[in-house]
Short mmCIF file of N, CA and C and ligand atoms in Angstrom, two decimals:
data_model
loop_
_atom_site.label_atom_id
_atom_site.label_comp_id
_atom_site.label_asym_id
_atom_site.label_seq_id
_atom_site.Cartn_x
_atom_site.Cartn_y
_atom_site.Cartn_z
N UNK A 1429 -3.21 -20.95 -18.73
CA UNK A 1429 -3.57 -19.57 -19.06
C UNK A 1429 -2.41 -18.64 -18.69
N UNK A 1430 -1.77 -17.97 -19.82
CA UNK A 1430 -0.83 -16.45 -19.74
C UNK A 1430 -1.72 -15.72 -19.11
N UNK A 1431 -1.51 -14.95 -17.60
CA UNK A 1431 -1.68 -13.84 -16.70
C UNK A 1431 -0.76 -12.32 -17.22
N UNK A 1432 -1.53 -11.82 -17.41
CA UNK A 1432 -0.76 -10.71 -17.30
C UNK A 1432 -0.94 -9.64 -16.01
N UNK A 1433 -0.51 -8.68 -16.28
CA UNK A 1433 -0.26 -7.89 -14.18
C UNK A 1433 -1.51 -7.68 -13.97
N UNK A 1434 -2.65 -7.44 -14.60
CA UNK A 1434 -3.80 -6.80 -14.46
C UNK A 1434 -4.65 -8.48 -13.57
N UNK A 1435 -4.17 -8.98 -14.55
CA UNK A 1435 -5.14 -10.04 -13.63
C UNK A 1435 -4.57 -11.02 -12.66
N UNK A 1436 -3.02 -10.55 -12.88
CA UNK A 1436 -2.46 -10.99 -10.90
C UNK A 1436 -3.03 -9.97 -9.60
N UNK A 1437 -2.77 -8.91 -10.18
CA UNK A 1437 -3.71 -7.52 -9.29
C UNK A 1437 -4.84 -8.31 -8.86
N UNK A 1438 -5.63 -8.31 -9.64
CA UNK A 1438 -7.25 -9.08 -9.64
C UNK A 1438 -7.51 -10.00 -8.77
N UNK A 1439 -6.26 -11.03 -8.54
CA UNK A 1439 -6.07 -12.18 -7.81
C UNK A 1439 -5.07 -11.68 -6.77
N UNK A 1440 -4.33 -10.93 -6.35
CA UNK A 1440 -3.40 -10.91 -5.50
C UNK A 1440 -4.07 -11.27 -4.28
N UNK A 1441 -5.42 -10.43 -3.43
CA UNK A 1441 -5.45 -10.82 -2.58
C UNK A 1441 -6.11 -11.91 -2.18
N UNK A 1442 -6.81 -12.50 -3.31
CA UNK A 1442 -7.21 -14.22 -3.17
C UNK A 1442 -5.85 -15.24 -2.84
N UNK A 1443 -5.05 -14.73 -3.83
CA UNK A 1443 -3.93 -15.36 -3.86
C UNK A 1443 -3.36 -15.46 -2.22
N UNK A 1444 -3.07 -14.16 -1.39
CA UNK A 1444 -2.38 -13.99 -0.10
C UNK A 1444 -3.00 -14.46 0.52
N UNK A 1445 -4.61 -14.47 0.42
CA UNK A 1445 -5.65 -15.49 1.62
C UNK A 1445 -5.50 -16.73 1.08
N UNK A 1446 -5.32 -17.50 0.06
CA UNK A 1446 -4.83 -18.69 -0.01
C UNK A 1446 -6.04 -19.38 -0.86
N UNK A 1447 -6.78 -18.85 -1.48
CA UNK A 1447 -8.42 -18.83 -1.52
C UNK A 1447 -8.74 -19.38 -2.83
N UNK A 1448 -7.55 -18.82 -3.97
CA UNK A 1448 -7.21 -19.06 -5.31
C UNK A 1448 -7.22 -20.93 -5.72
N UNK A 1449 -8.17 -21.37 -6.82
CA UNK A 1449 -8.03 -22.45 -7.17
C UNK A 1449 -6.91 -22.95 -7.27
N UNK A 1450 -5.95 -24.36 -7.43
CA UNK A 1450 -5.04 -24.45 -7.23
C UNK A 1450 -4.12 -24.28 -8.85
N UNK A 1451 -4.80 -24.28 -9.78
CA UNK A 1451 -4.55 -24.25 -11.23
C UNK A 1451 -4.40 -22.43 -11.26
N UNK A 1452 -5.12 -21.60 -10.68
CA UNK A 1452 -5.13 -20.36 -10.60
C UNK A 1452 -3.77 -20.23 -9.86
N UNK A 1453 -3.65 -20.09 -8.89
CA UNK A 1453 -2.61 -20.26 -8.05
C UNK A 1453 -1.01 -20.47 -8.72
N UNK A 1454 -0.59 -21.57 -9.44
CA UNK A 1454 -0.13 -21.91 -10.33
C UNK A 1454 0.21 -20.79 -11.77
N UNK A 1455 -0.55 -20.41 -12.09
CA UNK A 1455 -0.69 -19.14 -12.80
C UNK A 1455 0.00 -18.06 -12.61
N UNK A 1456 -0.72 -17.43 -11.31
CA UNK A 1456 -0.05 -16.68 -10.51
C UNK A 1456 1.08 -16.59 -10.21
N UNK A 1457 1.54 -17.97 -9.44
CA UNK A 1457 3.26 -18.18 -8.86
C UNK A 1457 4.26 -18.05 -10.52
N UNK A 1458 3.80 -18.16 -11.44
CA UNK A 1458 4.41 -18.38 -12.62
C UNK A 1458 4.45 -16.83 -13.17
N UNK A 1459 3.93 -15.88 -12.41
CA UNK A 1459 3.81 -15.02 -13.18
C UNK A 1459 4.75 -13.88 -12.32
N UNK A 1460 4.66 -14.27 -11.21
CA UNK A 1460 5.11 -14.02 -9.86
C UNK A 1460 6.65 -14.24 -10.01
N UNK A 1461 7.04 -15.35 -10.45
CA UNK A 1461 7.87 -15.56 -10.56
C UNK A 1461 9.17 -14.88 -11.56
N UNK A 1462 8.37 -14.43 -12.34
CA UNK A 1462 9.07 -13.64 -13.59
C UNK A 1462 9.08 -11.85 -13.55
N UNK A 1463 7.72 -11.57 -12.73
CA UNK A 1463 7.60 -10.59 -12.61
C UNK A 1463 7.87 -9.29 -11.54
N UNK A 1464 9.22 -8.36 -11.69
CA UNK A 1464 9.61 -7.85 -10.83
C UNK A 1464 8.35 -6.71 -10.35
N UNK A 1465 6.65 -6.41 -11.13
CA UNK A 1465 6.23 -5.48 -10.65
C UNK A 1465 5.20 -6.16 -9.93
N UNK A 1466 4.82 -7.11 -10.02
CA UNK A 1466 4.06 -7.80 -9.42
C UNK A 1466 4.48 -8.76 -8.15
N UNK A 1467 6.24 -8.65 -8.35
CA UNK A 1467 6.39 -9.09 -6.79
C UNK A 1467 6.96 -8.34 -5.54
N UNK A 1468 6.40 -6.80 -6.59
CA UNK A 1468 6.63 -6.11 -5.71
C UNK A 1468 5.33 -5.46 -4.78
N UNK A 1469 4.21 -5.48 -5.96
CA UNK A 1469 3.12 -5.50 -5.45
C UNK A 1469 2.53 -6.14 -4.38
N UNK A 1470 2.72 -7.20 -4.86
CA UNK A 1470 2.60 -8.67 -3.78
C UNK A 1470 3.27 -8.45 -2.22
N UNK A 1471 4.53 -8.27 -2.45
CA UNK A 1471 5.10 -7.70 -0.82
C UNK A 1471 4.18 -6.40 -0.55
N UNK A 1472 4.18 -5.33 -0.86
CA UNK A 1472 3.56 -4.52 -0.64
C UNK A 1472 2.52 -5.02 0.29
N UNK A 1473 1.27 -5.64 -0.52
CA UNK A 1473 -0.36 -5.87 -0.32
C UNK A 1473 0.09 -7.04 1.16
N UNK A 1474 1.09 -7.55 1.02
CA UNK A 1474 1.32 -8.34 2.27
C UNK A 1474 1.89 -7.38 3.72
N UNK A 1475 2.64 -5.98 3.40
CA UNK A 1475 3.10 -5.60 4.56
C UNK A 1475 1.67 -4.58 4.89
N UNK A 1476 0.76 -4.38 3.88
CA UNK A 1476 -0.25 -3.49 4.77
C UNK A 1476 -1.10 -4.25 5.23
N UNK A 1477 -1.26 -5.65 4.60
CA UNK A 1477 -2.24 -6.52 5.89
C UNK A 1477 -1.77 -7.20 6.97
N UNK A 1478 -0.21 -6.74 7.06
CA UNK A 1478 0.65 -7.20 8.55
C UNK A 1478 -0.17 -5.66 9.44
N UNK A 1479 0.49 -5.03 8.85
CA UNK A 1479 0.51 -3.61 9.49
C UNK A 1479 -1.12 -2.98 10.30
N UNK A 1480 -2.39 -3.93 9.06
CA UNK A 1480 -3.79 -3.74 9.66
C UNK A 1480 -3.84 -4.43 10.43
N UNK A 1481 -3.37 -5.64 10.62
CA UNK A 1481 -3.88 -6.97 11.52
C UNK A 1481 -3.38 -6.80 12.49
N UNK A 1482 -2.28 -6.52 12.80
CA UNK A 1482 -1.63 -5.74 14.09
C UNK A 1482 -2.34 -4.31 14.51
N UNK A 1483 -2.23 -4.61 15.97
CA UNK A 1483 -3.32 -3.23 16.43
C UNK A 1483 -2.31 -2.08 16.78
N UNK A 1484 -0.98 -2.25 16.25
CA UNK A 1484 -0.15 -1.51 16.96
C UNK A 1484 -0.63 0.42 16.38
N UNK A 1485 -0.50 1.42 17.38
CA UNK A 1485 -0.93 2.54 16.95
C UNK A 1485 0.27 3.13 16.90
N UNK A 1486 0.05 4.02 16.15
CA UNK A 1486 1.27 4.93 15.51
C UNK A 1486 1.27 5.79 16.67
N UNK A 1487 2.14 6.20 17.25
CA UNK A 1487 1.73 7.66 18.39
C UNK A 1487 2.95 8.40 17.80
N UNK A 1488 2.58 9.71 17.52
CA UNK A 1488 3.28 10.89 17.17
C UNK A 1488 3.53 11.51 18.29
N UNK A 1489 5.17 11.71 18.32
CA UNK A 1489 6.05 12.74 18.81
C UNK A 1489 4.89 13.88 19.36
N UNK A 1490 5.39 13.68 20.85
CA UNK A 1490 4.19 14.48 22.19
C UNK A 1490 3.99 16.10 21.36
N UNK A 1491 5.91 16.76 20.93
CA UNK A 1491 5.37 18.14 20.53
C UNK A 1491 4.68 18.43 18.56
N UNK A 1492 4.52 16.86 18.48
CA UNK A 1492 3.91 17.14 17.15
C UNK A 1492 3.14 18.02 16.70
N UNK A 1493 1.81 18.11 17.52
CA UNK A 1493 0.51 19.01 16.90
C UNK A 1493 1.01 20.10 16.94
N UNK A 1494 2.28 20.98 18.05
CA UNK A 1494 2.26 22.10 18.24
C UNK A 1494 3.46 22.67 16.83
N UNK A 1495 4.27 21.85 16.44
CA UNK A 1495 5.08 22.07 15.73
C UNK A 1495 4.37 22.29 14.05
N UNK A 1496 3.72 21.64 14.16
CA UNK A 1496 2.58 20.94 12.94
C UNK A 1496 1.46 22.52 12.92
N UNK A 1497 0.89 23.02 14.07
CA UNK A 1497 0.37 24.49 14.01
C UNK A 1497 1.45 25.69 13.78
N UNK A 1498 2.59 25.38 14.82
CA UNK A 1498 3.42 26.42 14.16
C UNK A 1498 4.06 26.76 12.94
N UNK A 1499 4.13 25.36 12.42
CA UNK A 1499 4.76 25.42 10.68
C UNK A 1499 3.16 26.18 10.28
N UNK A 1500 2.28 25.99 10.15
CA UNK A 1500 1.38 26.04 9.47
C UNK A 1500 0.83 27.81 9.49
N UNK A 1501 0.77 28.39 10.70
CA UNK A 1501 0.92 29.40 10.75
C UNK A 1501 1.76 30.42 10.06
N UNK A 1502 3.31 29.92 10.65
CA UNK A 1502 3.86 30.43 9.60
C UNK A 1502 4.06 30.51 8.18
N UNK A 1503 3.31 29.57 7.54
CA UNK A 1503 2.92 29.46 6.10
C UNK A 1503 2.05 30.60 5.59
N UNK A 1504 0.95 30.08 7.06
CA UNK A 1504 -0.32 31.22 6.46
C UNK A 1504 -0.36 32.67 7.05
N UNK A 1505 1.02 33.09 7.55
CA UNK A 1505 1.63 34.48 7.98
C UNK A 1505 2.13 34.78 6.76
N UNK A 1506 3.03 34.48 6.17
CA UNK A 1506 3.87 34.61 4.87
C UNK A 1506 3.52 34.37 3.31
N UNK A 1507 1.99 34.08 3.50
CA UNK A 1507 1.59 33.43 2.50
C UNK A 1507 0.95 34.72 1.92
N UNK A 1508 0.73 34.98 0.30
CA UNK A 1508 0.30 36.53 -0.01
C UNK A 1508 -1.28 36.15 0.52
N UNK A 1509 -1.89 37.26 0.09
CA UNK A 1509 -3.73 36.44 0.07
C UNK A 1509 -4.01 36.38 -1.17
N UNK A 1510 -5.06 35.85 -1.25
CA UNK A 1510 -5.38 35.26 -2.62
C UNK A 1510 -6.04 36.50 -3.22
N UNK A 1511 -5.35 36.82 -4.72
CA UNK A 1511 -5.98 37.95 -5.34
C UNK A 1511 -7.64 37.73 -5.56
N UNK A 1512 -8.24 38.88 -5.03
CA UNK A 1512 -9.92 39.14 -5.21
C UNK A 1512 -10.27 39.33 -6.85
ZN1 ZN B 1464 3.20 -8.67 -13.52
#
């Protein structure tokens, strides 16, 4: 069976759990193989289930929130008001 991207999508993450029949599978790697958007997809869908499975937490820069209110303020100091 010719795969096209829609139904490697469909299968990608059967495919990364390993789950995919082995004739399916086959399919896939063949399609995988040829295809620069689908193996890019593929890395992709693999670095955000590194990134979930790891518990590591993002911690933002200590003066973040305050910098993050002061931009924001000054937006909504400078900003016109919205015509009534
Ligand atoms: Zn493709």
């Amino acid at each position: 069976m010719v795969l096209n991207c829609r139904h490697v999508w469909d299968r990608i993450s059967d495919y990364i759990d390993g789950s995919l029949d082995p004739s399916v599978r086959a399919d896939v790697e063949q399609h995988l193989a040829h295809c620069e958007i689908c193996s890019a997809v593929l890395d992709s869908t693999r670095n955000i289930i590194i990134l979930m499975a790891d518990d590591r937490v993002f911690e933002l820069p200590v003066d973040f929130s305050q910098r993050l209110h002061a931009c924001l303020d000054l937006v909504l100091a400078t900003e016109s008001p919205d015509p009534v």
